[in-house]
Every structure is written in structure tokens, then in C-alpha cells.
Amino acid sequence: RRPVIAGRGEGGSGCRCRLGTFSWGNRWSLCDVPRFTGTDMDGLLRKFYGAYYYASNMALVLLGGYGLDDLQNMAVRHFSDVPPRPKCEPPHDLGGDPVPPAVPVSDSDSETDSSPSSSNFLPPFCPARSLRRLYRIVPVDNRHVITIIYPLPPQYPHWRSKPTNVLAHLLGHEAAGSILAHLKARGLATGCSVEGDDATSSTHSLFTVSFTLSENGVLRWTECVDAVYLYLGMLRSHFETEGTLPLRIYEELREVSEMSYKFAEETHAGDFVTDLVETIVPKRIAPPQDRLLDAETRMFEWRPDLVKDILENFLSPSNSRVDLMSTVFGRSNDYEEIENDDKKKDNNRDVDDDDDDDDDNSKNMTNNETVLCCSCDDPSAPPPPTAFDLMKAMNVWRDNAGYAPSAMPFTPSQDGAPPPQMEPTFGTKFWCHAIHPDTLVRWEGMREPATRRSKEATEAVERAGLALPPKNNFVPTEFGLRALPPDDDDHPLVSSSLKLCIAVGKKKTWFAATVQRYNSIKNQILLFFEDEDEKWYTLDFNSVEAKSMKLNNGYEGTLNGGKVKFRIVALAMNNAGPIRKYEDDTDDHVEDGTAFPPVPPATPASRLPKKIVNNKVLKLWHLQDRKFHRPSADLRLHITSNRANATPHERACGDLFVVLIRDAMMEVAYMAEVCELFYWLSSSDTGYSLRVSGFDHRLLALATEFLKTFLSFRDREGARDGLPEVVKEGRFEQCREILMRSYSNAGSKSSQRCSNARLRCLRPTIWSDYSKLEVLKKITVESFTDTMTLILEKLSVEGLYHGNCNEADAKNVAKLLEVHFRAKGKGGLKKYPRQVVIKVPESITRHIVTLASKDITDPNTAVEIYFQVGLDDIQHRVMIDLLVDVMSEPFFDQLRTKEQFGYNVSVDVRWTYGIMGISFEVVSSSKSASQITERIDKFIIEFRETLRNMKHETFAEHICGLAQEKLEMHNSMAEETDSLWAEIMDKRYDWEISRNEACALRSIKIQEAIDCYDRWLLGMKGDTKKKEGPKAEAAPTFGKKNCLTVQTVGCNGDGRPSIESADIDSHVDELVDKFHRHANHTTWKTNL
């Protein structure tokens, strides 16, 4: 979330917007400031609790696998003590009754006739001090963003028509004729985001228009705002000349919202109840009960009058503020360095008498400055004369003089530029200027409709070529599901758990079994029994009859013409895998962790990915979905090149290639994204990864557009200056600028810097962002195109096509790919690039890599201790998973909860191109790197005894819990595709990896876990079994282990390397090279 800088009332007027206060809290705002101002925070919190925490002001959603009566009893038991009415009057009046009763609106009723300019509108900004202003903001990292913010009345009464969604679609579309297309053509912007508020506030809503700018766009920011008002004027012209907007705009949005809701993937239970409870929270107008699930998503009626009202009355220059955040104004680091230099100079001066400190503080605080406090006192009044260092941080809310210098570049170093203000909570530096009245008048003229527009504005509209979004050809119209193969067809009983009454001799016995397959031609089901025997049985009802029958747990029927009786123990859900639940009631003992969960039978080969084609150019896998029953598909491709990562230059060219493709595809990709059809392209050490996903009807159309764009860089048909025609004039330099900013922002967080350095120590083929940035500065169009010709000369593709697609569809995809990648006789690869991983040297004293944080204002110190285990195999893999599962909670509880040692404390598994490991990570702003390292070491040693003394029952609970976690079903088709694709990318091709790992867990003994813990984390060798009696072992002796420690030291941390800020990144490269030499460049032999 971006910090909001709020204005304050004019001196002596007492005008201060209550909603303009900062909504976050920390020790400074909740403890230090109240103590200084004499505010009783405890009393305020209790008053707030008494005024707002009561039943009729709350909403409750319960979701669980229980009956309605059970859920109701839970609600009564846990929430009956909530008071029905407030205990005291609310401290603030937010525009009328703060607790309005919800007024349900039936689905057949129209929306309220009131316009958006309703009486309960409480503006979030103080108009006198926040609107019609330009805020120039200093960012932490390298970025250029302009945001125009318009306060609107609350939008929740308009849940049926969602007028802000319509406007966001029109202003934010990225196709031809859009604002973004116009700004891109002028080299001013590279991205766009327009959105309305989430419509849950009872006082106001915010409508924001944001653009990611180029450096040129920052200097010409007024032209970006010009384009917005020209587009608004074009929309107003439609209303004036035609009375409304084209109905197709609404129809497209309605169709997309309908299909998005109907075929939405299942969300996490926690997210679902959170979204639902926010929908039904008490408001003045609430959706009816039968619309609670779809009111936020679907559009029910077209209300152009509401759209027009917002256009006319609220999207205007006088009702806006402009936030311009840019590195052109410097970074927060720059000002920190200046302040540090000033402090050094101050420290070098002679101080005559300490008694003058209070007077100096008073002088500093009363010089044209106001104090941010909790009251609405006159800001011109001086603060109390008490000396208090905290006030220096608060002593910054001054008004910069004059209007915004829009006609000329603004830089902090220019003559007469005032010093920046500072937001006190996070220390954000900014300048605030009133926008010149002449500029506001010019913008107002631009938003006028055509009949009232000036000649200058009319010419500007014509030059810009602004237009409404074109017809979207990606809107899907076919939503049917592909038929499954008849010998492995769909049936409600497939994957369910049954019990069969079968005669054994003269006695009938109940046997448990799982339904594996259904043959629709023979109307037979294949049953898998506990003893792993399989047998076909004929159903006494067909699949059509089964869908109309009320099948549920406990249902009894017959098989084989009434000869065999069966009972349903657990009926499978749509997206569930095979169930092995053999108890008649519930397997509570399994859920409680006291018994190993039933492992489902192996999946038949017909339901696993099948290889459609396999040659040097293309290897394509296919799997038809039979779990989620949605008309969507997912196409994953990895395009391999031997030259993609040979040098930093080639890798930088590859990254730039990706940025250029995204830029060239932006207009097409946007139209597809509106229809829930997405693509994503990324570069890696071995080439490029592509994902195209969404409704399958138009999926191949988007994939074809991408392939044409991708391979145009190889064939360069219609090339201009060496670049293919898909790259518009001027876009090469703009894309290079985007990538340079991305490289310069990398590793800004301490924890991220630690992980990146650890990975680079292990992977010598990973080039640093610093080295890529240095070569990117020198890349020209000619060198780029020559390099990409070499990289794309020979390619091999491996892919997965999964979802609502049969084998014939997959073969069509294979033909499409082969046509494109075999063009002009280009062959595939004979040998794939080898991925190497460094062997961490075995040693008693670990190797330590100590880095300086990139952000010199970041106080956080991060430490990551990595223990390398070795080559991947399933036994060691599940053992690592188990040890991490056993250690995670005690590690977090001891260091984070009890000792408050760091705010980010974790232990996790590391899998690095076939090499496994365990990593401990702690991020702290109060401890040094050496203290963190020592504390992690101490935990590892102490936890050994905990593990040795662990009861077998407790250890079994960990094994059963981890197995249960591995056997959990996927929540969405995307999750299943991710799992299958990971096996392809890791070259394991273990399609049932979770089931196989659960089986491997079953045989693990506690002593085996202790032995692995001692060997991997402590370097102990030999017999480590616990011995009793007089021959009990002495204190353990620790030996050599494969351990690497990476430390990133914050700005104030002990042991921070003394290097200049400009050399911080190159210093990391030196340390990584040093580690590689220390390891003698010895690498593991893997299959990757």
C-alpha cells in the first residue's frame, strides 16, 4: 500500500478532514505521540470499542463441513456475549447515523434514484489543502508513477450497475485509441492502471488513474494529465451528441462478469468468508440475501445516467489531486546521505553549553511549521516548550511556497527549490504545490464536450486519436466440456469409496474399495480393493440415471444384476482425487493425527499426462481435465536455447527481448485479459517460459498472436533498423529504460538480497543484476538484434496442454507449434544447456558471506544459514520435509514469539536444480548479524535434544499430519497444472509425487530422523542412537558439514562492510566469486 499524504486545515480555521489521518499505527504513533500530547490511548480504545463493537454493527460468516444446526450452535456459543447495542456514543460523526440499518433491495428493484452526489458524502481529503494540488514524492526504489485521485460519494448503493467499473474500463483500456496507446506513442508512459474503490466505505469512494512513466514522461507530466481530460471530454461528447454510451460497452462487461462468476475457480475458505463478510457488513443499502455471492462480481443493469453524473460532477480538475512519484526527485537514500553528512558536520562543531538545547529545539519547531497531532487545535499555535527529540521528526508539515512549476522541469537541486517535507510515519519525502489556476482552466477546457470545446482542445483530440475500446474478439461464446474417452468416462461414483457385500464361501463379508474408472460403453466400474486387487463390476443403473439420483454417503445399491450389494462410504467431490475412506462414520482418528491417512490407489495411466509428440524440436504432454469441469485450459511452454545465458550480455538481451514482446503484445493482451484470458512470458538460464491460460475457446488465438510476435525477432520480416515491425518507433529505448529500472531495484530488501546471494553462490551461471545492468547500458539496436538472432537460431520446446482439451486438440496444438518453430528449416537442439550447482565445501567452520544492505536507510539485518544435503531422491526429500515440519513451529515460537528476536523467522526446504538443502532465515531490526547467527546455531544444537526426547506418538503425529497435507486435493486446475509443470521443469516426471512422498513417509522411524539431523545439520558421524544407563554417550562432538551463511547487514548493524554506496552491488559479485574459488568450482553431477 502506498502511503497517503493528507492535508491539514488552514492556520486558525480548524478545518481538518478526519479521514485525512494516517490509517496505520506503530509504536511512534500509538505510544510516543500520545505520551507526549498527554492522550489517554487506553481510554480512547475502550471508548472506540464500546461505540462500535456490537451485534447490529457486525456481520458474521461461518463456513465449515458441518450441518446448519451445528454452525448455528457454534455462533451462539462463541458470539452470544457480544452486546446488542453500543455501550456509549460514537466519538466521531461520519455523516449521519454511524450505524444505519441495512436496507435490503430485492433483485427486481431498481437502484436508488439518488445520484452519486448524495447527502452522506464525506470527502476523504480536505478540499482547501489537498485538492487541486501536486505532490512530488521521493520513492525508495527506482520508479516513475503519476496518479490522479478523484474522491467520489460512496458507491455501494450502485452495486447493480457499478458505474465506476464502466469508467475504469473506458479510461484504462490499452487497445488502439486508448490513453495509454497515445502516451506510449509519444514515449511518455509504459503502463496504466485505473480502478474505483472497493465500494465498502459508507462515507466516500476513490477513483484513481495511474500511469507508469518514462523519465521523459516525468518531465512532461502535464501532457499525461492532458490526455486524461481529453478522453473525458470525448466521453462527455458521446453523452451530449448521442445521449449515452454505446450499449455494446455494457454488454461486453456484463458478458465477461457473467462468465467470470459462473466459471470462477474455487477460492481458499479463508478468503471466501472474508470477501463475503465485507459484502454483508451493515450499510445503508445492502444487496438482498440471494445476491450476496454475486453482487460484487456481476453487472445487473445499465445505468448510463450514473456514469454521466460521475463524469460531469466528480472527474474534474477541481476535484482531484495529482501524485507524481519519481526517482527524478532523488531516492530516499540520497536524502539520508545528505542528513548523515550534515550530522557529521554538526558533530565536528564545538558546543558551548548543553543548556541551550531546549531553546534551539523551540526555535526549530516554531519556524513556519505545524505539528501533526491528534487534535484539531490551531496549527499556528507553537508546541509546548518541552524538549522532546521526537518532535523533530514531526516538525516537517510545511507548505511549499508557490504553484507547481509545471512549465519547466522540477528538480530538488534547481535554484529556489524548497527543501522537501516529510511524512512522519515512514519518513516519505515530498513537495506539495498548488496547481496553477491557468493549468486547471486549461484542463477544464479539455474535458468539455465537442460542442463547447475550444479549437485548440479539438485539434488536440484529433491528434491524439482517442477512441472507445474496439469490439473485443476474444470474448468466448462456447463453454461446452469436451467428452471424455468412453473407456474412462465420467460418472458420479468415480473416485468414491464404497463397501461391497461379497460372498466368501457361505458367509458374506463387507469389503472396502475405491471406484477407479467407468466404462460408459459397458456401463461398468473398475474397483480397487484394500489388498490392491482390481475388478470390473456392472452397474444396475446407467450414468444418466445416476446424475438424477440422490447419491450421498450411506446410499445403498446393487451391482452385477442385483448379485452384489454396495454402500457409499464417501462420495467424491468434483475436484477430489480417489478416496480411500473405509470407516462408516468419520475418520476422526486420522484427522487428529493419530493414524496414518489412507493413501489413494495409483492413478491409471490414462489419467496422467500423455506424450503427444517427441522430437528434437518439440516434446508436448497432454492431460484432459476430469476434476474441475470448467471450460478452461492451460498451455505451458519452455523454449530452450543454448545461447540464452552464455554471458551477461546475452542474458540482458534475453531479458530485454521479453520486455519488448510484452510491450508489443500490450494491446492484444489487454483485450484478452478483459475476457479472463492471460499470457505470461519470462526468461531463465535456459531460455523462455510461456503460459497461456483461460477459457479454451479463444486460447489458441492468443497463443498464435504470441508465437508470431516471438518468432518475428528471429525471422525479422519487415524489419526496420534491424528490429521487427512489431516494435514501434521509439519503443526500444523505452523498454531498455524499463529494464534498467528493474535491474537497479533488484535486491532492495535485506531478505531478498540474502536469498539472491545464496542462490548465486550455488549457481555460478546466474549473472547478477548489476553485471547485466552494466552491459545493458551499452546495448544498441544492432548488437541486440545480432545477439537475438544467435539465441533464437536453434530452439527446442517442451510443453504441457492441460484442461478442457482432448487428444485431438492437443495434436492441433502440436501442429501449430511445429509449424512456427520449424520455419525456414530451423532445427532443434541436439544437446541441452547443463545446469550446474556448486558443492558447498565440507567444513567445521562454515563459510560466511557478509553483504551490506542496498538501501542505506534499511535498518533490517537478514541472515540465512543454508545446509546442503545432496542429490535429490524421494527418501531424503521426505526426510527433509519432515525435519522442517518438526522444527518450524518451535523455531518460530522461540525466536519470534517468545524472544522477539526478529519479525521474520522461518525454516524451509531448498531445492536447487536437483540439489536439496535446509535453510534457516531470520530478519531483525534489533539484532546484529553475529547475534542472529549464534542464536540459530544455539537453536539447532538445543533442538537435537528435543528431537531425541520426542515421544513416538508426537513424532507419529508429525508424520501423519505431513502425509495428510501432501494428500490434500488441489483447490483449482491452475494448482494441478503448476504441480505437473514443476515435474516437467525439474525433469522428474513423477506425476503422482505427492502420493509417492506420502507413501515414503509411512516407513520413517524416529531414529532415522535423528541420524539425518545429526549428519546434515551438526556434521556428526557414526552411531548416534540414544543409549541408556552407565554407558550413556557423552556430549556430542560436531564434525564437518556443508554449510553456507549469508548475512545482509542493515544501515545501523554491527559488522556492516565499509564500502561506498556506489560499490555495494559490485562488492557482492566479488564475494560470490570468492566463494566459488573457495569451493574450487566443484559442482554436483545432476540430470538437469
PDB file of N, CA and C in Angstrom, residues 657 660-661 664-665 704-720 722-728 784-785 788-789 792 795 820-821 823-824:
ATOM      1  N   PHE A 657      14.504  -8.659 -24.609  1.00  0.00           N
ATOM      2  CA  PHE A 657      13.623  -9.313 -25.578  1.00  0.00           C
ATOM      3  C   PHE A 657      12.241  -9.565 -24.970  1.00  0.00           C
ATOM      4  N   LEU A 660      10.363  -6.250 -24.613  1.00  0.00           N
ATOM      5  CA  LEU A 660       9.894  -5.781 -25.920  1.00  0.00           C
ATOM      6  C   LEU A 660       8.666  -6.551 -26.382  1.00  0.00           C
ATOM      7  N   ILE A 661       8.641  -7.859 -26.136  1.00  0.00           N
ATOM      8  CA  ILE A 661       7.476  -8.658 -26.534  1.00  0.00           C
ATOM      9  C   ILE A 661       6.256  -8.243 -25.725  1.00  0.00           C
ATOM     10  N   ALA A 664       5.048  -5.025 -27.147  1.00  0.00           N
ATOM     11  CA  ALA A 664       4.418  -5.182 -28.453  1.00  0.00           C
ATOM     12  C   ALA A 664       3.060  -5.877 -28.343  1.00  0.00           C
ATOM     13  N   MET A 665       2.906  -6.750 -27.349  1.00  0.00           N
ATOM     14  CA  MET A 665       1.674  -7.521 -27.171  1.00  0.00           C
ATOM     15  C   MET A 665       0.656  -6.813 -26.278  1.00  0.00           C
ATOM     16  N   THR A 704      -1.393 -18.018 -30.772  1.00  0.00           N
ATOM     17  CA  THR A 704      -0.897 -17.770 -32.138  1.00  0.00           C
ATOM     18  C   THR A 704      -0.336 -16.366 -32.270  1.00  0.00           C
ATOM     19  N   GLU A 705      -1.045 -15.373 -31.707  1.00  0.00           N
ATOM     20  CA  GLU A 705      -0.544 -13.995 -31.730  1.00  0.00           C
ATOM     21  C   GLU A 705       0.818 -13.900 -31.050  1.00  0.00           C
ATOM     22  N   PHE A 706       0.957 -14.613 -29.936  1.00  0.00           N
ATOM     23  CA  PHE A 706       2.239 -14.573 -29.233  1.00  0.00           C
ATOM     24  C   PHE A 706       3.348 -15.198 -30.072  1.00  0.00           C
ATOM     25  N   LEU A 707       3.097 -16.374 -30.629  1.00  0.00           N
ATOM     26  CA  LEU A 707       4.143 -17.060 -31.396  1.00  0.00           C
ATOM     27  C   LEU A 707       4.608 -16.209 -32.570  1.00  0.00           C
ATOM     28  N   LYS A 708       3.681 -15.528 -33.226  1.00  0.00           N
ATOM     29  CA  LYS A 708       4.066 -14.654 -34.333  1.00  0.00           C
ATOM     30  C   LYS A 708       4.985 -13.539 -33.842  1.00  0.00           C
ATOM     31  N   THR A 709       4.621 -12.952 -32.702  1.00  0.00           N
ATOM     32  CA  THR A 709       5.439 -11.861 -32.163  1.00  0.00           C
ATOM     33  C   THR A 709       6.796 -12.373 -31.710  1.00  0.00           C
ATOM     34  N   PHE A 710       6.817 -13.509 -31.029  1.00  0.00           N
ATOM     35  CA  PHE A 710       8.056 -14.085 -30.509  1.00  0.00           C
ATOM     36  C   PHE A 710       9.031 -14.387 -31.639  1.00  0.00           C
ATOM     37  N   LEU A 711       8.569 -15.071 -32.664  1.00  0.00           N
ATOM     38  CA  LEU A 711       9.474 -15.519 -33.718  1.00  0.00           C
ATOM     39  C   LEU A 711       9.747 -14.438 -34.754  1.00  0.00           C
ATOM     40  N   SER A 712       9.038 -13.295 -34.684  1.00  0.00           N
ATOM     41  CA  SER A 712       9.356 -12.197 -35.601  1.00  0.00           C
ATOM     42  C   SER A 712      10.750 -11.645 -35.329  1.00  0.00           C
ATOM     43  N   PHE A 713      11.266 -11.860 -34.123  1.00  0.00           N
ATOM     44  CA  PHE A 713      12.618 -11.400 -33.806  1.00  0.00           C
ATOM     45  C   PHE A 713      13.669 -12.322 -34.428  1.00  0.00           C
ATOM     46  N   ARG A 714      13.270 -13.560 -34.751  1.00  0.00           N
ATOM     47  CA  ARG A 714      14.216 -14.459 -35.409  1.00  0.00           C
ATOM     48  C   ARG A 714      14.192 -14.250 -36.921  1.00  0.00           C
ATOM     49  N   ASP A 715      12.987 -14.193 -37.479  1.00  0.00           N
ATOM     50  CA  ASP A 715      12.876 -14.077 -38.931  1.00  0.00           C
ATOM     51  C   ASP A 715      13.011 -12.632 -39.398  1.00  0.00           C
ATOM     52  N   ARG A 716      12.627 -11.689 -38.501  1.00  0.00           N
ATOM     53  CA  ARG A 716      12.748 -10.250 -38.759  1.00  0.00           C
ATOM     54  C   ARG A 716      12.143  -9.836 -40.096  1.00  0.00           C
ATOM     55  N   GLU A 717      10.947 -10.375 -40.369  1.00  0.00           N
ATOM     56  CA  GLU A 717      10.256  -9.967 -41.585  1.00  0.00           C
ATOM     57  C   GLU A 717       9.749  -8.536 -41.412  1.00  0.00           C
ATOM     58  N   GLY A 718       9.922  -7.735 -42.457  1.00  0.00           N
ATOM     59  CA  GLY A 718       9.508  -6.338 -42.385  1.00  0.00           C
ATOM     60  C   GLY A 718      10.326  -5.548 -41.391  1.00  0.00           C
ATOM     61  N   ALA A 719      11.575  -5.974 -41.168  1.00  0.00           N
ATOM     62  CA  ALA A 719      12.403  -5.332 -40.141  1.00  0.00           C
ATOM     63  C   ALA A 719      12.711  -3.889 -40.496  1.00  0.00           C
ATOM     64  N   ARG A 720      12.758  -3.061 -39.469  1.00  0.00           N
ATOM     65  CA  ARG A 720      13.119  -1.654 -39.609  1.00  0.00           C
ATOM     66  C   ARG A 720      14.271  -1.373 -38.659  1.00  0.00           C
ATOM     67  N   GLY A 722      16.755  -3.131 -38.202  1.00  0.00           N
ATOM     68  CA  GLY A 722      17.123  -4.375 -37.542  1.00  0.00           C
ATOM     69  C   GLY A 722      16.047  -4.940 -36.648  1.00  0.00           C
ATOM     70  N   LEU A 723      15.074  -4.148 -36.229  1.00  0.00           N
ATOM     71  CA  LEU A 723      14.005  -4.605 -35.354  1.00  0.00           C
ATOM     72  C   LEU A 723      12.787  -5.011 -36.178  1.00  0.00           C
ATOM     73  N   PRO A 724      12.042  -6.034 -35.752  1.00  0.00           N
ATOM     74  CA  PRO A 724      10.833  -6.410 -36.494  1.00  0.00           C
ATOM     75  C   PRO A 724       9.786  -5.302 -36.404  1.00  0.00           C
ATOM     76  N   GLU A 725       8.830  -5.334 -37.298  1.00  0.00           N
ATOM     77  CA  GLU A 725       7.844  -4.259 -37.373  1.00  0.00           C
ATOM     78  C   GLU A 725       6.920  -4.224 -36.160  1.00  0.00           C
ATOM     79  N   VAL A 726       6.866  -5.300 -35.349  1.00  0.00           N
ATOM     80  CA  VAL A 726       6.009  -5.277 -34.159  1.00  0.00           C
ATOM     81  C   VAL A 726       6.535  -4.288 -33.115  1.00  0.00           C
ATOM     82  N   VAL A 727       7.810  -3.924 -33.206  1.00  0.00           N
ATOM     83  CA  VAL A 727       8.394  -2.951 -32.280  1.00  0.00           C
ATOM     84  C   VAL A 727       8.214  -1.559 -32.873  1.00  0.00           C
ATOM     85  N   LYS A 728       7.352  -0.767 -32.246  1.00  0.00           N
ATOM     86  CA  LYS A 728       7.060   0.566 -32.768  1.00  0.00           C
ATOM     87  C   LYS A 728       8.241   1.506 -32.543  1.00  0.00           C
ATOM     88  N   PHE A 784      21.822  -5.823 -30.152  1.00  0.00           N
ATOM     89  CA  PHE A 784      20.691  -6.605 -29.647  1.00  0.00           C
ATOM     90  C   PHE A 784      20.166  -7.561 -30.709  1.00  0.00           C
ATOM     91  N   THR A 785      19.905  -7.055 -31.909  1.00  0.00           N
ATOM     92  CA  THR A 785      19.337  -7.905 -32.956  1.00  0.00           C
ATOM     93  C   THR A 785      20.314  -9.003 -33.373  1.00  0.00           C
ATOM     94  N   MET A 788      20.121 -11.655 -30.549  1.00  0.00           N
ATOM     95  CA  MET A 788      18.882 -12.418 -30.541  1.00  0.00           C
ATOM     96  C   MET A 788      18.803 -13.378 -31.728  1.00  0.00           C
ATOM     97  N   THR A 789      19.412 -13.009 -32.858  1.00  0.00           N
ATOM     98  CA  THR A 789      19.448 -13.928 -34.000  1.00  0.00           C
ATOM     99  C   THR A 789      20.189 -15.200 -33.617  1.00  0.00           C
ATOM    100  N   LEU A 792      18.017 -17.251 -30.921  1.00  0.00           N
ATOM    101  CA  LEU A 792      16.801 -17.876 -31.443  1.00  0.00           C
ATOM    102  C   LEU A 792      17.066 -18.770 -32.652  1.00  0.00           C
ATOM    103  N   LEU A 795      16.116 -23.739 -31.476  1.00  0.00           N
ATOM    104  CA  LEU A 795      15.291 -23.794 -30.273  1.00  0.00           C
ATOM    105  C   LEU A 795      14.652 -25.169 -30.151  1.00  0.00           C
ATOM    106  N   HIS A 820       5.464 -23.227 -36.502  1.00  0.00           N
ATOM    107  CA  HIS A 820       6.179 -21.999 -36.168  1.00  0.00           C
ATOM    108  C   HIS A 820       7.661 -22.255 -35.882  1.00  0.00           C
ATOM    109  N   PHE A 821       7.969 -23.286 -35.110  1.00  0.00           N
ATOM    110  CA  PHE A 821       9.360 -23.463 -34.689  1.00  0.00           C
ATOM    111  C   PHE A 821      10.205 -24.217 -35.701  1.00  0.00           C
ATOM    112  N   ALA A 823      10.042 -23.347 -38.888  1.00  0.00           N
ATOM    113  CA  ALA A 823      10.058 -22.440 -40.035  1.00  0.00           C
ATOM    114  C   ALA A 823      11.464 -22.261 -40.580  1.00  0.00           C
ATOM    115  N   LYS A 824      11.558 -22.221 -41.913  1.00  0.00           N
ATOM    116  CA  LYS A 824      12.833 -21.984 -42.615  1.00  0.00           C
ATOM    117  C   LYS A 824      13.898 -22.994 -42.229  1.00  0.00           C
TER     118      LYS A 824
END
